[in-house]
Amino acid sequence: MQNLILASSSPRRKELLENLRLTFTISSSEVDESFDPTLSPEDVVMDLAERKAQVIFTENKNAFVIGSDTIVVADNQVLGKPADENEAKEMLKKLSGRKHDVYTGVSILSPNGTARFYERTEVWFWELTDEEINFYAQSGEPLDKAGAYGIQQLGSMLVKKINGDYFAVVGLPVARTYRELKRLGYQMS
């Protein structure tokens, strides 16, 4: 029996992986998420994803370990998770009526080799009123999400359109992850 481990405590990533009907365990990895600001966004997310996977893989060398990280980039500035409601409001104002990019990096470490990749998805927000921004920020939903929003829940009211992989915006590019697991020899059951 092959062991598959998701190196994330994200309920969204868990749900996306469950949609593939895979049997897996969760082992959250606490890593320093600081990064070199001179790195490209794709290198940032792939590096962070690999750090998360590596912590778990070190103790589970016979497992397939998936690490993932998502960032939002607007005006060449990385928008991480807001510290509080006020910071969430500022991020949402910055994204209002504009396009931004969401990068999700994935690192799969296994006894058969590794896979590292990222997806970039363009997201356009509607022009948001102060009332909408306040309502969403007060919901508490933005506080644990890069860029201060989640596309799959209440935050869906903010999004005008996307160009790219919806699931990558949620937190895990499911189809690509599935294909990379198969390429590495993971037996889908």
mmCIF file of N, CA and C in Angstrom, residues 62-168:
data_model
loop_
_atom_site.group_PDB
_atom_site.id
_atom_site.type_symbol
_atom_site.label_atom_id
_atom_site.label_comp_id
_atom_site.label_asym_id
_atom_site.label_seq_id
_atom_site.Cartn_x
_atom_site.Cartn_y
_atom_site.Cartn_z
ATOM 1 N N ASN A 62 9.378 6.718 2.329
ATOM 2 C CA ASN A 62 8.686 5.799 1.429
ATOM 3 C C ASN A 62 7.325 6.317 0.984
ATOM 4 N N ALA A 63 7.012 7.530 1.360
ATOM 5 C CA ALA A 63 5.700 8.101 1.046
ATOM 6 C C ALA A 63 5.779 9.043 -0.157
ATOM 7 N N PHE A 64 4.614 9.327 -0.710
ATOM 8 C CA PHE A 64 4.445 10.386 -1.691
ATOM 9 C C PHE A 64 3.924 11.586 -0.899
ATOM 10 N N VAL A 65 4.683 12.663 -0.885
ATOM 11 C CA VAL A 65 4.348 13.818 -0.060
ATOM 12 C C VAL A 65 4.065 15.021 -0.971
ATOM 13 N N ILE A 66 2.915 15.647 -0.764
ATOM 14 C CA ILE A 66 2.519 16.811 -1.557
ATOM 15 C C ILE A 66 2.607 18.063 -0.696
ATOM 16 N N GLY A 67 3.421 19.011 -1.125
ATOM 17 C CA GLY A 67 3.481 20.328 -0.504
ATOM 18 C C GLY A 67 2.942 21.347 -1.492
ATOM 19 N N SER A 68 2.278 22.378 -0.998
ATOM 20 C CA SER A 68 1.713 23.386 -1.888
ATOM 21 C C SER A 68 1.701 24.745 -1.201
ATOM 22 N N ASP A 69 1.804 25.788 -2.007
ATOM 23 C CA ASP A 69 1.718 27.144 -1.473
ATOM 24 C C ASP A 69 1.097 28.053 -2.521
ATOM 25 N N THR A 70 0.335 29.032 -2.063
ATOM 26 C CA THR A 70 -0.361 29.963 -2.956
ATOM 27 C C THR A 70 -0.063 31.392 -2.535
ATOM 28 N N ILE A 71 0.217 32.238 -3.524
ATOM 29 C CA ILE A 71 0.386 33.671 -3.266
ATOM 30 C C ILE A 71 -0.428 34.457 -4.288
ATOM 31 N N VAL A 72 -0.735 35.671 -3.922
ATOM 32 C CA VAL A 72 -1.420 36.616 -4.801
ATOM 33 C C VAL A 72 -0.432 37.735 -5.109
ATOM 34 N N VAL A 73 -0.347 38.122 -6.383
ATOM 35 C CA VAL A 73 0.585 39.163 -6.792
ATOM 36 C C VAL A 73 -0.178 40.262 -7.527
ATOM 37 N N ALA A 74 -0.039 41.487 -7.033
ATOM 38 C CA ALA A 74 -0.639 42.658 -7.671
ATOM 39 C C ALA A 74 0.420 43.751 -7.728
ATOM 40 N N ASP A 75 0.611 44.331 -8.888
ATOM 41 C CA ASP A 75 1.635 45.379 -9.072
ATOM 42 C C ASP A 75 3.008 44.907 -8.593
ATOM 43 N N ASN A 76 3.351 43.679 -8.928
ATOM 44 C CA ASN A 76 4.636 43.079 -8.545
ATOM 45 C C ASN A 76 4.827 42.989 -7.032
ATOM 46 N N GLN A 77 3.757 43.070 -6.274
ATOM 47 C CA GLN A 77 3.810 42.962 -4.819
ATOM 48 C C GLN A 77 3.081 41.693 -4.385
ATOM 49 N N VAL A 78 3.749 40.889 -3.560
ATOM 50 C CA VAL A 78 3.137 39.671 -3.044
ATOM 51 C C VAL A 78 2.204 40.049 -1.893
ATOM 52 N N LEU A 79 0.960 39.602 -2.009
ATOM 53 C CA LEU A 79 -0.020 39.818 -0.944
ATOM 54 C C LEU A 79 -0.227 38.484 -0.224
ATOM 55 N N GLY A 80 0.265 38.403 0.971
ATOM 56 C CA GLY A 80 0.118 37.185 1.754
ATOM 57 C C GLY A 80 -1.189 37.185 2.512
ATOM 58 N N LYS A 81 -1.208 36.479 3.627
ATOM 59 C CA LYS A 81 -2.395 36.453 4.474
ATOM 60 C C LYS A 81 -2.423 37.728 5.309
ATOM 61 N N PRO A 82 -3.560 38.399 5.362
ATOM 62 C CA PRO A 82 -3.626 39.629 6.154
ATOM 63 C C PRO A 82 -3.510 39.342 7.650
ATOM 64 N N ALA A 83 -2.885 40.261 8.344
ATOM 65 C CA ALA A 83 -2.695 40.106 9.787
ATOM 66 C C ALA A 83 -3.990 40.352 10.559
ATOM 67 N N ASP A 84 -4.845 41.211 10.012
ATOM 68 C CA ASP A 84 -6.084 41.550 10.698
ATOM 69 C C ASP A 84 -7.107 42.075 9.683
ATOM 70 N N GLU A 85 -8.267 42.443 10.179
ATOM 71 C CA GLU A 85 -9.359 42.907 9.322
ATOM 72 C C GLU A 85 -8.984 44.173 8.548
ATOM 73 N N ASN A 86 -8.260 45.089 9.194
ATOM 74 C CA ASN A 86 -7.873 46.327 8.504
ATOM 75 C C ASN A 86 -6.931 46.053 7.333
ATOM 76 N N GLU A 87 -5.976 45.155 7.544
ATOM 77 C CA GLU A 87 -5.068 44.809 6.443
ATOM 78 C C GLU A 87 -5.839 44.102 5.326
ATOM 79 N N ALA A 88 -6.818 43.287 5.687
ATOM 80 C CA ALA A 88 -7.654 42.627 4.678
ATOM 81 C C ALA A 88 -8.384 43.671 3.833
ATOM 82 N N LYS A 89 -8.927 44.697 4.478
ATOM 83 C CA LYS A 89 -9.630 45.758 3.741
ATOM 84 C C LYS A 89 -8.693 46.477 2.779
ATOM 85 N N GLU A 90 -7.477 46.738 3.212
ATOM 86 C CA GLU A 90 -6.500 47.407 2.338
ATOM 87 C C GLU A 90 -6.172 46.549 1.117
ATOM 88 N N MET A 91 -5.997 45.250 1.343
ATOM 89 C CA MET A 91 -5.716 44.352 0.215
ATOM 90 C C MET A 91 -6.883 44.324 -0.760
ATOM 91 N N LEU A 92 -8.084 44.232 -0.233
ATOM 92 C CA LEU A 92 -9.266 44.173 -1.093
ATOM 93 C C LEU A 92 -9.432 45.466 -1.891
ATOM 94 N N LYS A 93 -9.132 46.608 -1.276
ATOM 95 C CA LYS A 93 -9.179 47.883 -2.006
ATOM 96 C C LYS A 93 -8.155 47.885 -3.133
ATOM 97 N N LYS A 94 -6.992 47.326 -2.877
ATOM 98 C CA LYS A 94 -5.934 47.267 -3.891
ATOM 99 C C LYS A 94 -6.364 46.400 -5.078
ATOM 100 N N LEU A 95 -7.103 45.336 -4.810
ATOM 101 C CA LEU A 95 -7.517 44.406 -5.861
ATOM 102 C C LEU A 95 -8.804 44.838 -6.572
ATOM 103 N N SER A 96 -9.549 45.740 -5.970
ATOM 104 C CA SER A 96 -10.842 46.170 -6.506
ATOM 105 C C SER A 96 -10.745 46.704 -7.932
ATOM 106 N N GLY A 97 -11.583 46.147 -8.810
ATOM 107 C CA GLY A 97 -11.681 46.639 -10.183
ATOM 108 C C GLY A 97 -10.478 46.323 -11.053
ATOM 109 N N ARG A 98 -9.620 45.400 -10.616
ATOM 110 C CA ARG A 98 -8.352 45.156 -11.316
ATOM 111 C C ARG A 98 -8.077 43.680 -11.507
ATOM 112 N N LYS A 99 -7.057 43.427 -12.291
ATOM 113 C CA LYS A 99 -6.537 42.078 -12.493
ATOM 114 C C LYS A 99 -5.358 41.865 -11.549
ATOM 115 N N HIS A 100 -5.250 40.657 -11.051
ATOM 116 C CA HIS A 100 -4.066 40.238 -10.297
ATOM 117 C C HIS A 100 -3.772 38.792 -10.671
ATOM 118 N N ASP A 101 -2.637 38.309 -10.245
ATOM 119 C CA ASP A 101 -2.228 36.942 -10.552
ATOM 120 C C ASP A 101 -2.168 36.111 -9.279
ATOM 121 N N VAL A 102 -2.653 34.885 -9.385
ATOM 122 C CA VAL A 102 -2.552 33.927 -8.288
ATOM 123 C C VAL A 102 -1.604 32.824 -8.745
ATOM 124 N N TYR A 103 -0.578 32.591 -7.939
ATOM 125 C CA TYR A 103 0.405 31.549 -8.218
ATOM 126 C C TYR A 103 0.254 30.464 -7.167
ATOM 127 N N THR A 104 0.156 29.221 -7.617
ATOM 128 C CA THR A 104 0.180 28.088 -6.701
ATOM 129 C C THR A 104 1.292 27.153 -7.139
ATOM 130 N N GLY A 105 2.191 26.887 -6.208
ATOM 131 C CA GLY A 105 3.295 25.973 -6.454
ATOM 132 C C GLY A 105 3.037 24.648 -5.778
ATOM 133 N N VAL A 106 3.519 23.581 -6.408
ATOM 134 C CA VAL A 106 3.355 22.241 -5.859
ATOM 135 C C VAL A 106 4.698 21.523 -5.938
ATOM 136 N N SER A 107 5.005 20.812 -4.876
ATOM 137 C CA SER A 107 6.180 19.948 -4.843
ATOM 138 C C SER A 107 5.727 18.572 -4.374
ATOM 139 N N ILE A 108 6.001 17.565 -5.181
ATOM 140 C CA ILE A 108 5.693 16.185 -4.802
ATOM 141 C C ILE A 108 7.025 15.455 -4.657
ATOM 142 N N LEU A 109 7.284 14.968 -3.465
ATOM 143 C CA LEU A 109 8.493 14.192 -3.192
ATOM 144 C C LEU A 109 8.079 12.741 -2.989
ATOM 145 N N SER A 110 8.833 11.830 -3.603
ATOM 146 C CA SER A 110 8.490 10.413 -3.509
ATOM 147 C C SER A 110 9.752 9.569 -3.602
ATOM 148 N N PRO A 111 9.633 8.279 -3.289
ATOM 149 C CA PRO A 111 10.790 7.398 -3.444
ATOM 150 C C PRO A 111 11.206 7.254 -4.910
ATOM 151 N N ASN A 112 10.310 7.595 -5.827
ATOM 152 C CA ASN A 112 10.567 7.440 -7.261
ATOM 153 C C ASN A 112 11.044 8.712 -7.938
ATOM 154 N N GLY A 113 11.175 9.794 -7.192
ATOM 155 C CA GLY A 113 11.590 11.058 -7.782
ATOM 156 C C GLY A 113 10.727 12.206 -7.291
ATOM 157 N N THR A 114 10.885 13.338 -7.942
ATOM 158 C CA THR A 114 10.169 14.540 -7.512
ATOM 159 C C THR A 114 9.477 15.207 -8.697
ATOM 160 N N ALA A 115 8.515 16.028 -8.362
ATOM 161 C CA ALA A 115 7.849 16.884 -9.345
ATOM 162 C C ALA A 115 7.692 18.249 -8.708
ATOM 163 N N ARG A 116 8.055 19.281 -9.455
ATOM 164 C CA ARG A 116 7.883 20.663 -8.997
ATOM 165 C C ARG A 116 7.241 21.433 -10.132
ATOM 166 N N PHE A 117 6.150 22.116 -9.827
ATOM 167 C CA PHE A 117 5.494 22.902 -10.866
ATOM 168 C C PHE A 117 4.650 23.993 -10.225
ATOM 169 N N TYR A 118 4.187 24.890 -11.064
ATOM 170 C CA TYR A 118 3.306 25.953 -10.579
ATOM 171 C C TYR A 118 2.247 26.238 -11.641
ATOM 172 N N GLU A 119 1.183 26.862 -11.197
ATOM 173 C CA GLU A 119 0.147 27.368 -12.096
ATOM 174 C C GLU A 119 -0.044 28.843 -11.783
ATOM 175 N N ARG A 120 -0.197 29.635 -12.840
ATOM 176 C CA ARG A 120 -0.512 31.063 -12.680
ATOM 177 C C ARG A 120 -1.895 31.287 -13.276
ATOM 178 N N THR A 121 -2.758 31.887 -12.498
ATOM 179 C CA THR A 121 -4.118 32.181 -12.934
ATOM 180 C C THR A 121 -4.361 33.675 -12.785
ATOM 181 N N GLU A 122 -4.899 34.270 -13.842
ATOM 182 C CA GLU A 122 -5.261 35.686 -13.789
ATOM 183 C C GLU A 122 -6.676 35.808 -13.230
ATOM 184 N N VAL A 123 -6.841 36.720 -12.292
ATOM 185 C CA VAL A 123 -8.141 36.932 -11.652
ATOM 186 C C VAL A 123 -8.492 38.406 -11.742
ATOM 187 N N TRP A 124 -9.716 38.694 -12.168
ATOM 188 C CA TRP A 124 -10.218 40.066 -12.222
ATOM 189 C C TRP A 124 -11.301 40.221 -11.165
ATOM 190 N N PHE A 125 -11.215 41.301 -10.388
ATOM 191 C CA PHE A 125 -12.237 41.633 -9.400
ATOM 192 C C PHE A 125 -13.209 42.659 -9.984
ATOM 193 N N TRP A 126 -14.430 42.582 -9.523
ATOM 194 C CA TRP A 126 -15.383 43.653 -9.783
ATOM 195 C C TRP A 126 -14.897 44.910 -9.057
ATOM 196 N N GLU A 127 -15.376 46.048 -9.458
ATOM 197 C CA GLU A 127 -15.154 47.276 -8.691
ATOM 198 C C GLU A 127 -15.963 47.116 -7.409
ATOM 199 N N LEU A 128 -15.287 47.157 -6.268
ATOM 200 C CA LEU A 128 -15.941 46.881 -4.995
ATOM 201 C C LEU A 128 -16.281 48.172 -4.261
ATOM 202 N N THR A 129 -17.446 48.210 -3.681
ATOM 203 C CA THR A 129 -17.833 49.352 -2.861
ATOM 204 C C THR A 129 -17.230 49.179 -1.469
ATOM 205 N N ASP A 130 -17.155 50.264 -0.724
ATOM 206 C CA ASP A 130 -16.686 50.175 0.667
ATOM 207 C C ASP A 130 -17.580 49.236 1.470
ATOM 208 N N GLU A 131 -18.871 49.274 1.186
ATOM 209 C CA GLU A 131 -19.820 48.409 1.894
ATOM 210 C C GLU A 131 -19.503 46.934 1.632
ATOM 211 N N GLU A 132 -19.206 46.588 0.385
ATOM 212 C CA GLU A 132 -18.866 45.197 0.051
ATOM 213 C C GLU A 132 -17.555 44.775 0.715
ATOM 214 N N ILE A 133 -16.577 45.667 0.671
ATOM 215 C CA ILE A 133 -15.285 45.370 1.289
ATOM 216 C C ILE A 133 -15.448 45.164 2.788
ATOM 217 N N ASN A 134 -16.175 46.051 3.451
ATOM 218 C CA ASN A 134 -16.399 45.926 4.891
ATOM 219 C C ASN A 134 -17.152 44.642 5.236
ATOM 220 N N PHE A 135 -18.188 44.351 4.464
ATOM 221 C CA PHE A 135 -18.996 43.149 4.693
ATOM 222 C C PHE A 135 -18.120 41.898 4.595
ATOM 223 N N TYR A 136 -17.321 41.836 3.545
ATOM 224 C CA TYR A 136 -16.488 40.645 3.349
ATOM 225 C C TYR A 136 -15.392 40.556 4.410
ATOM 226 N N ALA A 137 -14.742 41.667 4.697
ATOM 227 C CA ALA A 137 -13.673 41.669 5.701
ATOM 228 C C ALA A 137 -14.211 41.264 7.075
ATOM 229 N N GLN A 138 -15.412 41.716 7.415
ATOM 230 C CA GLN A 138 -16.008 41.398 8.716
ATOM 231 C C GLN A 138 -16.471 39.948 8.814
ATOM 232 N N SER A 139 -16.575 39.267 7.673
ATOM 233 C CA SER A 139 -17.001 37.864 7.692
ATOM 234 C C SER A 139 -15.942 36.963 8.319
ATOM 235 N N GLY A 140 -14.699 37.463 8.383
ATOM 236 C CA GLY A 140 -13.602 36.664 8.913
ATOM 237 C C GLY A 140 -12.962 35.755 7.879
ATOM 238 N N GLU A 141 -13.616 35.572 6.750
ATOM 239 C CA GLU A 141 -13.106 34.671 5.715
ATOM 240 C C GLU A 141 -11.729 35.072 5.169
ATOM 241 N N PRO A 142 -11.424 36.358 5.032
ATOM 242 C CA PRO A 142 -10.148 36.733 4.418
ATOM 243 C C PRO A 142 -8.903 36.461 5.257
ATOM 244 N N LEU A 143 -9.059 36.229 6.545
ATOM 245 C CA LEU A 143 -7.905 36.246 7.440
ATOM 246 C C LEU A 143 -6.914 35.108 7.252
ATOM 247 N N ASP A 144 -7.334 33.978 6.702
ATOM 248 C CA ASP A 144 -6.389 32.874 6.526
ATOM 249 C C ASP A 144 -6.102 32.597 5.048
ATOM 250 N N LYS A 145 -6.283 33.642 4.226
ATOM 251 C CA LYS A 145 -6.125 33.434 2.787
ATOM 252 C C LYS A 145 -5.210 34.478 2.162
ATOM 253 N N ALA A 146 -4.325 34.012 1.283
ATOM 254 C CA ALA A 146 -3.448 34.925 0.542
ATOM 255 C C ALA A 146 -4.293 35.911 -0.253
ATOM 256 N N GLY A 147 -3.915 37.175 -0.206
ATOM 257 C CA GLY A 147 -4.659 38.198 -0.933
ATOM 258 C C GLY A 147 -5.965 38.584 -0.277
ATOM 259 N N ALA A 148 -6.262 38.017 0.872
ATOM 260 C CA ALA A 148 -7.435 38.352 1.678
ATOM 261 C C ALA A 148 -8.759 37.918 1.057
ATOM 262 N N TYR A 149 -8.734 36.849 0.247
ATOM 263 C CA TYR A 149 -10.006 36.332 -0.252
ATOM 264 C C TYR A 149 -9.885 34.865 -0.628
ATOM 265 N N GLY A 150 -11.031 34.210 -0.594
ATOM 266 C CA GLY A 150 -11.144 32.842 -1.074
ATOM 267 C C GLY A 150 -12.175 32.815 -2.179
ATOM 268 N N ILE A 151 -11.817 32.310 -3.331
ATOM 269 C CA ILE A 151 -12.697 32.327 -4.500
ATOM 270 C C ILE A 151 -13.874 31.362 -4.357
ATOM 271 N N GLN A 152 -13.738 30.345 -3.513
ATOM 272 C CA GLN A 152 -14.710 29.266 -3.471
ATOM 273 C C GLN A 152 -15.853 29.488 -2.491
ATOM 274 N N GLN A 153 -15.805 30.520 -1.681
ATOM 275 C CA GLN A 153 -16.857 30.719 -0.693
ATOM 276 C C GLN A 153 -17.498 32.085 -0.900
ATOM 277 N N LEU A 154 -17.685 32.814 0.167
ATOM 278 C CA LEU A 154 -18.298 34.132 0.099
ATOM 279 C C LEU A 154 -17.515 35.059 -0.832
ATOM 280 N N GLY A 155 -16.207 34.869 -0.894
ATOM 281 C CA GLY A 155 -15.358 35.685 -1.765
ATOM 282 C C GLY A 155 -15.676 35.544 -3.234
ATOM 283 N N SER A 156 -16.466 34.561 -3.595
ATOM 284 C CA SER A 156 -16.846 34.403 -5.006
ATOM 285 C C SER A 156 -17.603 35.625 -5.523
ATOM 286 N N MET A 157 -18.205 36.386 -4.636
ATOM 287 C CA MET A 157 -18.942 37.585 -5.055
ATOM 288 C C MET A 157 -18.014 38.708 -5.522
ATOM 289 N N LEU A 158 -16.723 38.585 -5.243
ATOM 290 C CA LEU A 158 -15.753 39.612 -5.602
ATOM 291 C C LEU A 158 -15.213 39.433 -7.022
ATOM 292 N N VAL A 159 -15.249 38.194 -7.518
ATOM 293 C CA VAL A 159 -14.529 37.804 -8.729
ATOM 294 C C VAL A 159 -15.394 37.986 -9.978
ATOM 295 N N LYS A 160 -14.873 38.778 -10.903
ATOM 296 C CA LYS A 160 -15.561 39.024 -12.176
ATOM 297 C C LYS A 160 -15.278 37.910 -13.173
ATOM 298 N N LYS A 161 -13.997 37.516 -13.292
ATOM 299 C CA LYS A 161 -13.633 36.419 -14.198
ATOM 300 C C LYS A 161 -12.228 35.945 -13.867
ATOM 301 N N ILE A 162 -11.907 34.768 -14.408
ATOM 302 C CA ILE A 162 -10.552 34.237 -14.262
ATOM 303 C C ILE A 162 -10.082 33.704 -15.605
ATOM 304 N N ASN A 163 -8.775 33.628 -15.743
ATOM 305 C CA ASN A 163 -8.155 33.003 -16.900
ATOM 306 C C ASN A 163 -7.099 32.053 -16.353
ATOM 307 N N GLY A 164 -7.402 30.760 -16.364
ATOM 308 C CA GLY A 164 -6.473 29.776 -15.823
ATOM 309 C C GLY A 164 -7.196 28.722 -15.016
ATOM 310 N N ASP A 165 -6.483 28.097 -14.120
ATOM 311 C CA ASP A 165 -6.968 26.968 -13.346
ATOM 312 C C ASP A 165 -7.669 27.448 -12.068
ATOM 313 N N TYR A 166 -8.987 27.283 -12.036
ATOM 314 C CA TYR A 166 -9.783 27.676 -10.876
ATOM 315 C C TYR A 166 -9.263 26.992 -9.606
ATOM 316 N N PHE A 167 -8.965 25.695 -9.708
ATOM 317 C CA PHE A 167 -8.550 24.934 -8.531
ATOM 318 C C PHE A 167 -7.207 25.409 -7.991
ATOM 319 N N ALA A 168 -6.355 25.933 -8.854
ATOM 320 C CA ALA A 168 -5.090 26.511 -8.389
ATOM 321 C C ALA A 168 -5.359 27.736 -7.525
#
